[in-house]
Tab-separated table of C-alpha atoms and ligand atoms in Angstrom:
chain	number	residue	atom	x	y	z
R	267	MET	CA	17.563	-0.478	36.433
R	268	GLY	CA	15.693	0.784	33.430
R	269	SER	CA	12.329	0.023	32.535
R	270	SER	CA	12.536	-4.123	30.542
R	271	LEU	CA	11.704	-3.630	26.147
R	272	SER	CA	9.063	-5.867	26.878
R	273	ASP	CA	7.394	-2.922	29.355
R	274	LEU	CA	8.645	-0.652	27.158
R	275	LEU	CA	6.028	-1.821	24.011
R	276	ARG	CA	3.371	-1.283	22.802
R	277	PRO	CA	0.935	-2.749	25.754
R	278	ASP	CA	-1.743	-4.159	22.502
R	279	LEU	CA	1.651	-5.367	20.529
R	280	ARG	CA	3.169	-7.672	23.690
R	281	GLY	CA	2.861	-11.296	23.256
R	282	ARG	CA	2.576	-11.348	19.368
R	283	THR	CA	3.706	-13.079	17.223
R	284	PRO	CA	5.092	-12.655	14.225
R	285	TYR	CA	4.737	-13.193	10.994
R	286	GLY	CA	6.693	-16.160	10.288
R	287	ALA	CA	5.426	-18.769	6.772
R	288	PRO	CA	8.794	-20.888	6.595
R	289	GLN	CA	11.943	-20.216	4.437
R	290	LEU	CA	13.397	-23.487	4.632
R	291	ASP	CA	16.137	-24.479	1.724
R	292	VAL	CA	14.015	-27.251	0.392
R	293	PRO	CA	14.350	-28.871	-3.462
R	294	VAL	CA	9.923	-28.338	-3.349
R	295	PRO	CA	9.265	-25.166	-1.474
R	296	LEU	CA	5.119	-25.163	-2.398
R	297	ASN	CA	4.056	-23.017	0.404
R	298	THR	CA	3.875	-19.225	-0.413
R	299	ASN	CA	2.285	-19.239	-3.340
R	300	GLU	CA	4.527	-17.249	-5.437
R	301	ASN	CA	5.140	-18.448	-8.838
R	302	SER	CA	8.054	-21.056	-9.334
R	303	TYR	CA	8.940	-20.094	-12.945
R	304	ALA	CA	12.548	-18.057	-12.951
R	305	VAL	CA	11.821	-14.766	-14.913
R	306	PRO	CA	12.409	-15.480	-18.875
R	307	GLN	CA	16.881	-14.718	-19.556
R	308	ASP	CA	13.834	-11.212	-22.086
R	309	VAL	CA	12.821	-9.861	-19.091
R	310	VAL	CA	16.025	-10.433	-16.584
R	311	ASP	CA	18.202	-8.588	-19.165
R	312	ALA	CA	15.248	-5.886	-19.632
R	313	ILE	CA	15.585	-4.834	-15.595
R	314	VAL	CA	19.729	-4.897	-16.144
R	315	ALA	CA	19.109	-2.669	-18.575
R	316	SER	CA	16.822	-0.217	-17.211
R	317	VAL	CA	18.494	-1.313	-13.563
R	318	ALA	CA	22.475	-0.072	-15.362
R	319	GLU	CA	20.601	2.313	-16.542
R	320	LEU	CA	19.983	4.396	-13.441
R	321	ALA	CA	22.089	3.636	-11.357
R	322	SER	CA	24.492	6.911	-11.769
R	323	GLY	CA	21.663	9.087	-10.948
R	324	LEU	CA	21.097	7.297	-7.440
R	325	ASN	CA	22.629	9.987	-5.707
R	326	ARG	CA	19.334	11.636	-6.614
R	327	TYR	CA	15.680	11.066	-4.844
R	328	PRO	CA	13.683	8.513	-6.901
R	329	ASP	CA	10.373	9.830	-8.868
R	330	ARG	CA	7.948	10.273	-4.887
R	331	GLU	CA	4.631	9.983	-7.729
R	332	PHE	CA	5.995	6.968	-9.374
R	333	VAL	CA	4.811	8.594	-12.269
R	334	ARG	CA	5.967	6.626	-15.902
R	335	LEU	CA	4.882	3.403	-12.600
R	336	ARG	CA	1.219	3.856	-12.446
R	337	GLU	CA	0.493	4.609	-15.763
R	338	ASP	CA	1.855	1.718	-16.772
R	339	LEU	CA	-0.107	-0.329	-13.871
R	340	ALA	CA	-2.887	1.474	-15.369
R	341	ALA	CA	-2.779	0.323	-19.403
R	342	TYR	CA	-2.389	-3.047	-17.566
R	343	LEU	CA	-5.515	-3.253	-15.691
R	344	THR	CA	-6.676	-1.469	-18.669
R	345	ASN	CA	-4.779	-4.187	-20.784
R	346	THR	CA	-7.349	-6.610	-19.373
R	347	GLY	CA	-10.004	-5.752	-20.888
R	348	GLU	CA	-12.407	-5.194	-17.655
R	349	VAL	CA	-12.532	-1.952	-17.157
R	350	ALA	CA	-10.907	1.598	-17.924
R	351	VAL	CA	-8.467	2.595	-14.860
R	352	GLY	CA	-6.487	6.242	-14.931
R	353	PRO	CA	-2.924	6.571	-13.555
R	354	GLU	CA	-5.033	8.794	-10.827
R	355	GLN	CA	-6.772	5.806	-9.642
R	356	VAL	CA	-3.668	3.247	-9.404
R	357	TRP	CA	-1.434	3.381	-6.023
R	358	ALA	CA	1.804	0.958	-5.228
R	359	GLY	CA	4.084	-0.084	-2.505
R	360	ASN	CA	6.841	-2.602	-1.578
R	361	GLY	CA	4.213	-5.000	-2.330
R	362	SER	CA	0.415	-4.728	-1.493
R	363	ASN	CA	0.971	-5.494	1.811
R	364	GLU	CA	2.568	-1.725	2.441
R	365	VAL	CA	0.079	-0.863	0.253
R	366	LEU	CA	-2.628	-2.373	2.975
R	367	LEU	CA	-0.702	-0.258	5.801
R	368	HIS	CA	-1.223	2.944	4.100
R	369	LEU	CA	-5.049	1.630	3.592
R	370	LEU	CA	-4.899	1.230	7.462
R	371	GLN	CA	-2.560	3.830	8.239
R	372	ALA	CA	-5.443	6.719	6.896
R	373	PHE	CA	-8.452	5.498	7.396
R	374	GLY	CA	-8.816	3.245	10.267
R	375	GLY	CA	-6.339	3.800	13.903
R	376	PRO	CA	-7.385	3.650	17.799
R	377	ASP	CA	-11.386	2.956	17.982
R	378	ARG	CA	-11.801	2.649	14.902
R	379	VAL	CA	-12.747	-1.247	13.512
R	380	ALA	CA	-11.665	-3.649	10.531
R	381	LEU	CA	-13.878	-6.724	10.042
R	382	GLY	CA	-12.197	-9.463	7.287
R	383	PHE	CA	-14.192	-13.269	7.479
R	384	THR	CA	-12.248	-16.221	8.481
R	385	PRO	CA	-10.108	-18.499	6.803
R	386	ALA	CA	-8.637	-15.733	5.178
R	387	TYR	CA	-4.900	-13.716	4.768
R	388	SER	CA	-3.259	-14.234	7.804
R	389	MET	CA	-1.841	-10.531	7.578
R	390	HIS	CA	-5.444	-8.770	7.063
R	391	PRO	CA	-5.790	-9.295	10.701
R	392	ILE	CA	-1.982	-8.718	11.301
R	393	ILE	CA	-1.363	-5.094	9.330
R	394	THR	CA	-5.188	-4.361	11.477
R	395	ARG	CA	-3.031	-5.207	14.453
R	396	THR	CA	-0.416	-3.123	13.711
R	397	SER	CA	-1.594	0.025	12.952
R	398	GLY	CA	-3.806	-0.420	16.636
R	399	THR	CA	-6.952	-1.426	14.645
R	400	THR	CA	-9.506	-2.863	15.889
R	401	TRP	CA	-9.239	-7.134	14.978
R	402	VAL	CA	-13.289	-8.367	14.640
R	403	ASP	CA	-13.344	-11.967	13.018
R	404	GLY	CA	-16.132	-12.885	10.966
R	405	PHE	CA	-16.566	-16.141	9.995
R	406	ARG	CA	-16.871	-18.376	6.797
R	407	GLY	CA	-19.203	-21.466	6.263
R	408	VAL	CA	-22.785	-21.712	5.768
R	409	GLU	CA	-24.800	-24.248	5.723
R	410	GLY	CA	-25.410	-26.373	2.579
R	411	ALA	CA	-23.084	-24.955	1.091
R	412	GLY	CA	-19.497	-25.652	0.978
R	413	ALA	CA	-17.614	-25.074	4.199
R	414	PHE	CA	-15.872	-21.855	3.438
R	415	ASP	CA	-18.094	-20.454	1.145
R	416	LEU	CA	-18.565	-16.800	1.815
R	417	ASP	CA	-22.377	-16.368	1.705
R	418	VAL	CA	-24.751	-12.674	1.578
R	419	ALA	CA	-26.842	-12.891	3.318
R	420	SER	CA	-24.312	-13.482	6.323
R	421	ALA	CA	-21.577	-11.462	4.757
R	422	VAL	CA	-24.433	-8.606	4.974
R	423	ALA	CA	-25.348	-9.620	8.139
R	424	GLN	CA	-22.058	-9.428	9.744
R	425	VAL	CA	-21.423	-6.101	8.305
R	426	ARG	CA	-24.531	-5.137	9.661
R	427	ALA	CA	-23.996	-6.039	13.302
R	428	HIS	CA	-19.798	-4.883	13.489
R	429	GLN	CA	-20.176	-1.116	11.733
R	430	PRO	CA	-16.834	-1.287	11.004
R	431	ASN	CA	-14.673	0.867	9.513
R	432	ILE	CA	-12.546	-1.356	6.999
R	433	VAL	CA	-14.255	-4.546	4.990
R	434	PHE	CA	-11.810	-6.993	3.762
R	435	LEU	CA	-12.782	-8.818	1.660
R	436	CYS	CA	-10.625	-12.019	-0.889
R	437	SER	CA	-11.179	-12.257	-4.208
R	438	PRO	CA	-10.010	-14.735	-4.887
R	439	ASN	CA	-10.178	-15.265	-1.179
R	440	ASN	CA	-6.424	-17.346	0.797
R	441	PRO	CA	-6.046	-19.911	1.900
R	442	THR	CA	-9.393	-21.547	0.638
R	443	GLY	CA	-7.979	-20.705	-3.061
R	444	THR	CA	-12.425	-19.253	-3.282
R	445	ALA	CA	-13.681	-16.675	-5.712
R	446	LEU	CA	-16.735	-14.293	-4.483
R	447	GLY	CA	-20.168	-13.284	-6.713
R	448	LEU	CA	-19.482	-9.484	-7.136
R	449	ASP	CA	-23.258	-9.361	-5.871
R	450	LEU	CA	-21.440	-9.736	-2.586
R	451	VAL	CA	-18.850	-7.312	-3.199
R	452	GLU	CA	-21.533	-5.408	-4.046
R	453	ALA	CA	-24.010	-6.006	-0.742
R	454	VAL	CA	-21.308	-5.317	1.869
R	455	TYR	CA	-20.143	-2.358	-0.199
R	456	ASP	CA	-24.352	-1.441	0.773
R	457	ALA	CA	-24.074	-2.388	4.336
R	458	GLY	CA	-21.061	-0.738	5.090
R	459	GLN	CA	-22.619	2.546	4.433
R	460	ARG	CA	-19.124	4.286	6.360
R	461	ALA	CA	-17.167	1.275	6.137
R	462	LEU	CA	-14.288	1.298	3.398
R	463	VAL	CA	-14.254	-2.053	1.170
R	464	VAL	CA	-10.669	-3.851	0.259
R	465	VAL	CA	-11.419	-6.873	-1.593
R	466	ASP	CA	-7.458	-8.791	-1.719
R	467	GLU	CA	-7.199	-10.037	-5.880
R	468	ALA	CA	-3.712	-10.650	-5.047
R	469	TYR	CA	-4.276	-14.001	-7.582
R	470	ALA	CA	-7.082	-12.626	-9.678
R	471	GLU	CA	-4.899	-13.410	-12.979
R	472	PHE	CA	-5.462	-16.895	-11.782
R	473	ALA	CA	-9.451	-16.782	-11.692
R	474	ARG	CA	-10.930	-19.873	-13.679
R	475	PRO	CA	-13.098	-17.459	-16.633
R	476	GLY	CA	-16.418	-15.842	-15.883
R	477	THR	CA	-14.865	-14.514	-12.884
R	478	PRO	CA	-15.105	-11.143	-12.694
R	479	SER	CA	-12.862	-8.369	-11.190
R	480	ALA	CA	-14.092	-6.315	-9.006
R	481	LEU	CA	-12.242	-3.408	-10.589
R	482	THR	CA	-15.185	-3.130	-12.856
R	483	LEU	CA	-17.233	-2.255	-9.938
R	484	LEU	CA	-14.543	1.007	-9.141
R	485	ASN	CA	-16.467	3.776	-10.995
R	486	GLY	CA	-19.210	5.391	-8.124
R	487	ARG	CA	-18.021	3.328	-5.701
R	488	PRO	CA	-15.787	5.515	-3.689
R	489	ARG	CA	-15.544	3.431	-0.815
R	490	LEU	CA	-14.270	0.585	-2.700
R	491	VAL	CA	-10.728	-0.088	-3.200
R	492	VAL	CA	-9.259	-3.204	-5.106
R	493	THR	CA	-5.621	-4.785	-4.062
R	494	ARG	CA	-3.268	-6.402	-7.030
R	495	THR	CA	-0.296	-7.492	-6.593
R	496	MET	CA	3.169	-8.109	-9.125
R	497	SER	CA	4.645	-10.810	-6.457
R	498	LYS	CA	2.212	-14.021	-7.635
R	499	ALA	CA	1.244	-13.898	-11.789
R	500	PHE	CA	4.316	-11.765	-12.462
R	501	ALA	CA	6.738	-14.254	-10.226
R	502	LEU	CA	8.197	-11.456	-8.669
R	503	ALA	CA	7.725	-11.697	-5.659
R	504	GLY	CA	10.907	-11.089	-5.379
R	505	GLY	CA	10.795	-7.181	-6.705
R	506	ARG	CA	8.567	-6.492	-3.967
R	507	LEU	CA	5.940	-4.105	-5.765
R	508	GLY	CA	2.274	-4.427	-4.976
R	509	TYR	CA	-0.411	-1.545	-6.405
R	510	LEU	CA	-4.048	-0.682	-5.550
R	511	ALA	CA	-7.374	0.979	-7.698
R	512	ALA	CA	-9.711	3.526	-6.411
R	513	ASP	CA	-11.066	6.121	-5.873
R	514	PRO	CA	-8.328	9.590	-7.653
R	515	GLU	CA	-9.711	10.751	-3.440
R	516	LEU	CA	-8.067	7.808	-2.297
R	517	ILE	CA	-5.381	7.670	-3.022
R	518	GLU	CA	-5.327	11.207	-2.368
R	519	ALA	CA	-5.099	10.525	1.281
R	520	LEU	CA	-2.946	8.473	1.497
R	521	ARG	CA	0.267	10.515	0.093
R	522	LEU	CA	-0.429	12.101	4.130
R	523	VAL	CA	1.081	8.138	5.286
R	524	ARG	CA	3.569	7.172	3.186
R	525	LEU	CA	6.749	7.730	3.614
R	526	PRO	CA	8.693	10.267	1.074
R	527	TYR	CA	10.114	8.212	-1.729
R	528	HIS	CA	8.532	5.400	-0.426
R	529	LEU	CA	9.506	3.258	-4.005
R	530	SER	CA	13.244	3.243	-4.464
R	531	ALA	CA	14.485	3.961	-8.111
R	532	GLN	CA	15.485	0.529	-8.597
R	533	THR	CA	11.751	-0.740	-7.979
R	534	GLN	CA	9.849	1.221	-10.573
R	535	ALA	CA	12.341	0.474	-13.040
R	536	VAL	CA	12.244	-3.629	-11.803
R	537	ALA	CA	8.546	-2.884	-12.761
R	538	CYS	CA	8.902	-1.046	-15.150
R	539	ALA	CA	10.742	-3.403	-17.017
R	540	ALA	CA	8.707	-6.365	-15.814
R	541	LEU	CA	4.805	-4.351	-17.276
R	542	GLU	CA	6.322	-4.234	-20.446
R	543	HIS	CA	7.266	-7.528	-20.733
R	544	ALA	CA	4.036	-8.146	-18.534
R	545	GLY	CA	2.688	-11.119	-22.001
R	546	GLY	CA	5.984	-12.942	-21.711
R	547	LEU	CA	5.402	-13.152	-17.516
R	548	LEU	CA	2.335	-13.454	-17.978
R	549	ALA	CA	2.296	-16.774	-20.179
R	550	THR	CA	3.030	-19.088	-16.767
R	551	VAL	CA	0.025	-18.330	-15.363
R	552	GLU	CA	-1.918	-20.530	-18.390
R	553	LEU	CA	0.658	-23.416	-16.977
R	554	LEU	CA	0.163	-22.842	-13.569
R	555	LYS	CA	-3.382	-23.410	-13.271
R	556	GLY	CA	-3.180	-26.133	-15.615
R	557	GLN	CA	-1.005	-28.235	-12.293
R	558	ARG	CA	-3.978	-26.600	-9.889
R	559	ASP	CA	-6.714	-28.730	-11.741
R	560	ARG	CA	-3.970	-31.372	-11.359
R	561	ILE	CA	-4.037	-31.373	-8.043
R	562	VAL	CA	-7.154	-31.230	-7.407
R	563	ALA	CA	-8.076	-33.963	-10.308
R	564	ASP	CA	-5.822	-35.883	-8.315
R	565	LEU	CA	-6.635	-35.088	-4.526
R	566	ILE	CA	-10.073	-36.427	-5.240
R	567	GLU	CA	-8.448	-39.355	-6.822
R	568	MET	CA	-7.184	-40.577	-3.547
R	569	GLY	CA	-9.494	-39.841	-1.064
R	570	LEU	CA	-8.481	-36.355	0.029
R	571	ASP	CA	-10.590	-33.475	0.025
R	572	PRO	CA	-9.623	-30.508	-2.145
R	573	VAL	CA	-11.748	-27.170	-2.108
R	574	PRO	CA	-12.409	-25.998	-6.145
R	575	SER	CA	-9.810	-23.273	-6.257
R	576	ASP	CA	-9.569	-19.799	-8.377
R	577	ALA	CA	-5.838	-19.037	-7.287
R	578	ASN	CA	-2.113	-20.853	-8.018
R	579	PHE	CA	-2.997	-22.924	-4.650
R	580	VAL	CA	-5.276	-25.401	-3.522
R	581	LEU	CA	-6.563	-26.369	0.010
R	582	PHE	CA	-7.800	-29.812	1.190
R	583	GLY	CA	-9.211	-31.867	4.036
R	584	GLY	CA	-9.168	-34.869	4.707
R	585	LEU	CA	-6.145	-35.197	6.717
R	586	LEU	CA	-6.209	-37.285	10.227
R	587	ASP	CA	-3.111	-34.856	11.278
R	588	GLU	CA	-2.403	-32.795	9.361
R	589	GLN	CA	1.057	-31.331	11.429
R	590	VAL	CA	1.759	-35.092	10.995
R	591	THR	CA	1.632	-35.216	7.216
R	592	TRP	CA	2.806	-31.604	6.656
R	593	ARG	CA	6.253	-32.631	9.067
R	594	ALA	CA	6.240	-35.929	6.219
R	595	LEU	CA	6.091	-34.407	3.381
R	596	LEU	CA	9.354	-32.462	4.618
R	597	GLU	CA	11.207	-35.074	5.445
R	598	GLN	CA	10.752	-36.259	1.564
R	599	GLY	CA	11.775	-32.430	0.513
R	600	ILE	CA	8.009	-31.083	0.378
R	601	LEU	CA	7.561	-27.860	1.599
R	602	ILE	CA	3.679	-26.895	1.963
R	603	ARG	CA	1.578	-24.559	4.188
R	604	ASP	CA	0.245	-25.454	7.314
R	605	VAL	CA	-2.509	-22.174	8.022
R	606	GLY	CA	-4.117	-23.748	10.864
R	607	LEU	CA	-7.170	-25.025	10.015
R	608	ALA	CA	-7.673	-28.307	11.397
R	609	HIS	CA	-7.292	-31.399	9.263
R	610	HIS	CA	-6.185	-29.171	6.090
R	611	LEU	CA	-2.935	-27.793	3.821
R	612	ARG	CA	-2.451	-25.496	1.387
R	613	VAL	CA	-0.361	-26.585	-1.559
R	614	THR	CA	0.882	-24.056	-4.009
R	615	ALA	CA	0.535	-25.536	-7.817
R	616	GLY	CA	4.304	-25.611	-9.297
R	617	THR	CA	6.217	-26.775	-12.087
R	618	PRO	CA	5.259	-29.815	-13.636
R	619	TRP	CA	7.732	-31.435	-11.882
R	620	GLU	CA	7.295	-29.862	-7.889
R	621	THR	CA	3.975	-30.853	-8.433
R	622	GLY	CA	4.487	-34.313	-9.568
R	623	ALA	CA	6.728	-34.325	-6.557
R	624	PHE	CA	3.981	-33.535	-4.441
R	625	LEU	CA	1.629	-35.557	-6.144
R	626	GLU	CA	2.948	-39.162	-5.343
R	627	ALA	CA	4.149	-38.256	-1.943
R	628	MET	CA	0.680	-37.342	-1.207
R	629	ARG	CA	-0.742	-40.630	-3.325
R	630	SER	CA	1.992	-43.147	-0.850
R	631	LEU	CA	1.362	-41.671	2.214
R	632	ALA	CA	-2.507	-41.318	1.776
R	633	PRO	CA	-3.985	-44.642	2.466
R	634	THR	CA	-2.636	-43.615	6.539
R	635	HIS	CA	-3.086	-40.052	6.457
R	636	ARG	CA	-6.757	-39.845	4.759
R	637	GLN	CA	-9.560	-39.316	7.500
R	638	GLU	CA	-11.212	-41.729	6.700
R	639	GLN	CA	-9.883	-45.418	5.291
R	640	LEU	CA	-11.602	-46.027	2.079
R	641	GLN	CA	-13.274	-49.435	1.084
N	896	PLP	C1	0.369	-12.904	-1.477
N	896	PLP	C2	-0.118	-12.272	-1.108
N	896	PLP	C3	-0.445	-10.888	-1.099
N	896	PLP	C4	0.775	-10.457	-1.720
N	896	PLP	O1	1.612	-9.352	-0.951
N	896	PLP	P1	2.922	-9.127	-1.636
N	896	PLP	O2	3.745	-8.065	-0.200
N	896	PLP	O3	2.076	-8.582	-2.255
N	896	PLP	O4	4.228	-9.508	-1.935
N	896	PLP	C5	-1.635	-9.950	-1.056
N	896	PLP	N1	-2.771	-11.024	-0.882
N	896	PLP	C6	-2.955	-11.825	-0.029
N	896	PLP	C7	-4.741	-12.439	-0.379
N	896	PLP	C8	-1.609	-13.112	-0.152
N	896	PLP	O5	-1.782	-14.591	-1.176
């Protein structure tokens, strides 16, 4: 008789639950903030051609340094016109989640602390704890401002109080949709004297005009990291490509923890083909922003309480029982997200048809599912 597996498991992992957004086959999937638009045919053709070209070379390991991909990502960021980024400042992984894991492996670990401001991206604490790092649940919300706003003084006070080794900021924030001002990023950076400050900008491309990226702060801030992904705006969630921009010395540190050849030849080729067609892929961003704004306007009309959004989703409150509403929508084939916030649900902006299906269902549910009955 040996020990049971649960005795062998790392004590800090016992009783934990894995990440588990439902993957259900429904007509209207609006729960994981994917881009609802299929990859356009000319991009499909480019992807197929580039994979066909490399297939016979799959007997060899891929370029461990993914040089072409780093050049293309740097060029994409530079072309946004906000800031010049060089390939030596770029790192990539199989989704930005892997890039975050590399950061935790290199800069976290036992006896180290990471701080985030909840509610934010649920994977930040999960990846933090996976690496044996202690997670500290900071808070958002101040009197007189929006319930989910993160205010500069509060963020700075929390950083001073916890002295973290890593601070997570998320802008635009998932699940609230709100972007952070650069003054907050700067203040947190200055307050966390020994902290790596990670700004997760997975939804940057959806931000409303006049929302600058933390990329513009990188110069002269060696402890600042900005993470991005091709999973959302680029409609490439299945391609698994996330990346970050930071000081070249920080990139060097990530080479210590990544597995050799972590980006497959086909991943690199697919991402490069997609970046070559960035214009075509990103054309859906404006359409999705329009649907997002439509959701906000319509939910207000229904007497619900949507949070203004800079992302491709909307968090809304005002529900009597969010779990009941979630199930009622699912019964109609509409899958949205219960993010564990009382009276709130999160919905992704989809195609006009998907968005319309959600809004129509919500309009019929609202009178009985609302917290406060309209007069
Ligand atoms: C969706 C999302 C990501 C993306 O993760 P990938 O691994 O790149 O697919 C990262 N951060 C946030 C806040 C997200 O919502």
